[in-house]
Amino acid sequence: MGEASTIDLFDGWRATFEPVGDWLGVRLHPPAGGGQWQLAEGLWREIHRRGALQVVLEMDEITFFSSALMSELVRVHKRVAMAGGRLRLSGLQKHPHEALHLMRLDEVLPIFRSRDEAIQ
């Protein structure tokens, strides 16, 4: 594993980036009450800067998925896919997992129980 670094994305959102083999693990840290707008842009900018094509978004700290957050995740997925890469999600709690399933986004965004499972 490589060196982990945590950065501010925007509006209270933070992310910890950690190289894991050929993958980039990205653990999202949500704000106490801020929105999700422009999360995709901040994430993509940092993913692209690091040259990552295989990304696991670690969602362990996210307890609620609003439609805005789901939209931002789809935007990140599209940006990574357009660059020739893959995006996977890991560590979803019950509500976020159910919300993605209800919207059929689990057919687009592969979901895994853990980061280790996602990178295999």
PDB file of C-alpha atoms in Angstrom:
ATOM      1  CA  MET A   1       0.000   0.000   0.000  1.00  0.00           C
ATOM      2  CA  GLY A   2       1.084   3.512  -0.685  1.00  0.00           C
ATOM      3  CA  GLU A   3       0.966   6.720   1.281  1.00  0.00           C
ATOM      4  CA  ALA A   4      -2.561   7.882   2.203  1.00  0.00           C
ATOM      5  CA  SER A   5      -3.479  11.552   2.025  1.00  0.00           C
ATOM      6  CA  THR A   6      -6.649  13.359   3.013  1.00  0.00           C
ATOM      7  CA  ILE A   7      -7.795  16.491   1.203  1.00  0.00           C
ATOM      8  CA  ASP A   8     -10.718  18.906   1.345  1.00  0.00           C
ATOM      9  CA  LEU A   9     -12.931  18.521  -1.716  1.00  0.00           C
ATOM     10  CA  PHE A  10     -15.553  21.231  -1.148  1.00  0.00           C
ATOM     11  CA  ASP A  11     -18.289  22.351   1.240  1.00  0.00           C
ATOM     12  CA  GLY A  12     -17.058  20.187   4.130  1.00  0.00           C
ATOM     13  CA  TRP A  13     -16.532  17.022   2.076  1.00  0.00           C
ATOM     14  CA  ARG A  14     -13.137  15.390   2.536  1.00  0.00           C
ATOM     15  CA  ALA A  15     -11.590  12.333   0.929  1.00  0.00           C
ATOM     16  CA  THR A  16      -8.683  10.094   1.839  1.00  0.00           C
ATOM     17  CA  PHE A  17      -6.788   8.793  -1.191  1.00  0.00           C
ATOM     18  CA  GLU A  18      -4.671   5.660  -0.830  1.00  0.00           C
ATOM     19  CA  PRO A  19      -2.983   3.672  -3.611  1.00  0.00           C
ATOM     20  CA  VAL A  20      -3.712  -0.053  -3.231  1.00  0.00           C
ATOM     21  CA  GLY A  21      -1.819  -2.002  -5.891  1.00  0.00           C
ATOM     22  CA  ASP A  22      -3.215  -0.949  -9.283  1.00  0.00           C
ATOM     23  CA  TRP A  23      -6.248   0.632  -7.606  1.00  0.00           C
ATOM     24  CA  LEU A  24      -6.863   3.951  -5.904  1.00  0.00           C
ATOM     25  CA  GLY A  25      -8.904   3.674  -2.703  1.00  0.00           C
ATOM     26  CA  VAL A  26     -10.951   6.798  -1.990  1.00  0.00           C
ATOM     27  CA  ARG A  27     -12.676   6.977   1.401  1.00  0.00           C
ATOM     28  CA  LEU A  28     -15.321   9.703   1.443  1.00  0.00           C
ATOM     29  CA  HIS A  29     -15.841  11.735   4.619  1.00  0.00           C
ATOM     30  CA  PRO A  30     -19.168  13.612   4.452  1.00  0.00           C
ATOM     31  CA  PRO A  31     -19.814  16.957   6.118  1.00  0.00           C
ATOM     32  CA  ALA A  32     -22.137  17.201   9.103  1.00  0.00           C
ATOM     33  CA  GLY A  33     -24.934  18.704   7.027  1.00  0.00           C
ATOM     34  CA  GLY A  34     -23.673  20.067   3.703  1.00  0.00           C
ATOM     35  CA  GLY A  35     -24.964  19.208   0.249  1.00  0.00           C
ATOM     36  CA  GLN A  36     -23.518  16.963  -2.398  1.00  0.00           C
ATOM     37  CA  TRP A  37     -23.401  19.397  -5.305  1.00  0.00           C
ATOM     38  CA  GLN A  38     -20.114  19.399  -7.202  1.00  0.00           C
ATOM     39  CA  LEU A  39     -18.767  16.345  -5.389  1.00  0.00           C
ATOM     40  CA  ALA A  40     -18.151  14.664  -8.747  1.00  0.00           C
ATOM     41  CA  GLU A  41     -16.018  17.530 -10.034  1.00  0.00           C
ATOM     42  CA  GLY A  42     -13.792  17.600  -6.957  1.00  0.00           C
ATOM     43  CA  LEU A  43     -13.406  13.821  -6.925  1.00  0.00           C
ATOM     44  CA  TRP A  44     -12.700  13.588 -10.646  1.00  0.00           C
ATOM     45  CA  ARG A  45     -10.132  16.382 -10.490  1.00  0.00           C
ATOM     46  CA  GLU A  46      -8.146  14.542  -7.807  1.00  0.00           C
ATOM     47  CA  ILE A  47      -8.562  11.077  -9.393  1.00  0.00           C
ATOM     48  CA  HIS A  48      -7.385  12.445 -12.739  1.00  0.00           C
ATOM     49  CA  ARG A  49      -4.472  14.323 -11.137  1.00  0.00           C
ATOM     50  CA  ARG A  50      -3.295  11.052  -9.622  1.00  0.00           C
ATOM     51  CA  GLY A  51      -3.605   9.229 -12.966  1.00  0.00           C
ATOM     52  CA  ALA A  52      -5.890   6.536 -11.537  1.00  0.00           C
ATOM     53  CA  LEU A  53      -7.932   4.350 -13.873  1.00  0.00           C
ATOM     54  CA  GLN A  54      -9.202   1.865 -11.296  1.00  0.00           C
ATOM     55  CA  VAL A  55     -10.986   3.466  -8.364  1.00  0.00           C
ATOM     56  CA  VAL A  56     -12.799   2.109  -5.308  1.00  0.00           C
ATOM     57  CA  LEU A  57     -15.015   4.624  -3.527  1.00  0.00           C
ATOM     58  CA  GLU A  58     -15.183   3.569   0.108  1.00  0.00           C
ATOM     59  CA  MET A  59     -18.608   4.614   1.342  1.00  0.00           C
ATOM     60  CA  ASP A  60     -18.469   3.349   4.950  1.00  0.00           C
ATOM     61  CA  GLU A  61     -19.164   6.790   6.467  1.00  0.00           C
ATOM     62  CA  ILE A  62     -22.128   7.629   4.215  1.00  0.00           C
ATOM     63  CA  THR A  63     -25.403   6.878   6.012  1.00  0.00           C
ATOM     64  CA  PHE A  64     -27.889   8.450   3.595  1.00  0.00           C
ATOM     65  CA  PHE A  65     -27.977   8.704  -0.211  1.00  0.00           C
ATOM     66  CA  SER A  66     -29.950  11.635  -1.541  1.00  0.00           C
ATOM     67  CA  SER A  67     -30.837  11.833  -5.221  1.00  0.00           C
ATOM     68  CA  ALA A  68     -28.177  14.553  -5.516  1.00  0.00           C
ATOM     69  CA  LEU A  69     -25.483  12.237  -4.149  1.00  0.00           C
ATOM     70  CA  MET A  70     -26.575   9.427  -6.472  1.00  0.00           C
ATOM     71  CA  SER A  71     -26.372  11.829  -9.403  1.00  0.00           C
ATOM     72  CA  GLU A  72     -22.854  12.860  -8.388  1.00  0.00           C
ATOM     73  CA  LEU A  73     -21.759   9.211  -8.161  1.00  0.00           C
ATOM     74  CA  VAL A  74     -23.075   8.564 -11.667  1.00  0.00           C
ATOM     75  CA  ARG A  75     -21.146  11.623 -12.895  1.00  0.00           C
ATOM     76  CA  VAL A  76     -17.915  10.306 -11.355  1.00  0.00           C
ATOM     77  CA  HIS A  77     -18.577   6.873 -12.866  1.00  0.00           C
ATOM     78  CA  LYS A  78     -19.052   8.414 -16.327  1.00  0.00           C
ATOM     79  CA  ARG A  79     -15.856  10.480 -16.069  1.00  0.00           C
ATOM     80  CA  VAL A  80     -13.805   7.456 -14.977  1.00  0.00           C
ATOM     81  CA  ALA A  81     -15.364   5.239 -17.677  1.00  0.00           C
ATOM     82  CA  MET A  82     -14.772   7.858 -20.399  1.00  0.00           C
ATOM     83  CA  ALA A  83     -11.089   7.851 -19.400  1.00  0.00           C
ATOM     84  CA  GLY A  84     -11.010   4.072 -19.881  1.00  0.00           C
ATOM     85  CA  GLY A  85     -11.187   3.199 -16.199  1.00  0.00           C
ATOM     86  CA  ARG A  86     -13.412   1.407 -13.699  1.00  0.00           C
ATOM     87  CA  LEU A  87     -15.225   2.651 -10.613  1.00  0.00           C
ATOM     88  CA  ARG A  88     -16.453   0.382  -7.829  1.00  0.00           C
ATOM     89  CA  LEU A  89     -18.203   1.118  -4.539  1.00  0.00           C
ATOM     90  CA  SER A  90     -17.497  -0.584  -1.228  1.00  0.00           C
ATOM     91  CA  GLY A  91     -18.748  -0.527   2.344  1.00  0.00           C
ATOM     92  CA  LEU A  92     -22.296   0.627   1.672  1.00  0.00           C
ATOM     93  CA  GLN A  93     -24.564   0.846   4.684  1.00  0.00           C
ATOM     94  CA  LYS A  94     -28.152  -0.430   4.524  1.00  0.00           C
ATOM     95  CA  HIS A  95     -29.953   2.731   3.320  1.00  0.00           C
ATOM     96  CA  PRO A  96     -27.431   3.686   0.628  1.00  0.00           C
ATOM     97  CA  HIS A  97     -27.392   0.103  -0.670  1.00  0.00           C
ATOM     98  CA  GLU A  98     -31.204  -0.040  -0.806  1.00  0.00           C
ATOM     99  CA  ALA A  99     -31.391   3.391  -2.476  1.00  0.00           C
ATOM    100  CA  LEU A 100     -28.955   2.371  -5.229  1.00  0.00           C
ATOM    101  CA  HIS A 101     -30.841  -0.885  -5.749  1.00  0.00           C
ATOM    102  CA  LEU A 102     -34.230   0.869  -5.894  1.00  0.00           C
ATOM    103  CA  MET A 103     -32.908   3.238  -8.575  1.00  0.00           C
ATOM    104  CA  ARG A 104     -31.256   0.291 -10.370  1.00  0.00           C
ATOM    105  CA  LEU A 105     -27.904   2.036 -10.104  1.00  0.00           C
ATOM    106  CA  ASP A 106     -26.400  -1.155  -8.696  1.00  0.00           C
ATOM    107  CA  GLU A 107     -26.548  -2.389 -12.309  1.00  0.00           C
ATOM    108  CA  VAL A 108     -24.184   0.434 -13.302  1.00  0.00           C
ATOM    109  CA  LEU A 109     -22.064   0.896 -10.186  1.00  0.00           C
ATOM    110  CA  PRO A 110     -20.564  -2.405  -8.991  1.00  0.00           C
ATOM    111  CA  ILE A 111     -20.945  -2.782  -5.217  1.00  0.00           C
ATOM    112  CA  PHE A 112     -18.655  -4.782  -2.926  1.00  0.00           C
ATOM    113  CA  ARG A 113     -18.669  -5.359   0.837  1.00  0.00           C
ATOM    114  CA  SER A 114     -15.083  -4.168   1.314  1.00  0.00           C
ATOM    115  CA  ARG A 115     -12.246  -2.471  -0.509  1.00  0.00           C
ATOM    116  CA  ASP A 116     -10.273  -5.741  -0.499  1.00  0.00           C
ATOM    117  CA  GLU A 117     -13.175  -7.541  -2.186  1.00  0.00           C
ATOM    118  CA  ALA A 118     -13.564  -4.733  -4.748  1.00  0.00           C
ATOM    119  CA  ILE A 119      -9.937  -4.828  -5.921  1.00  0.00           C
ATOM    120  CA  GLN A 120      -9.789  -8.584  -6.469  1.00  0.00           C
TER     121      GLN A 120
END
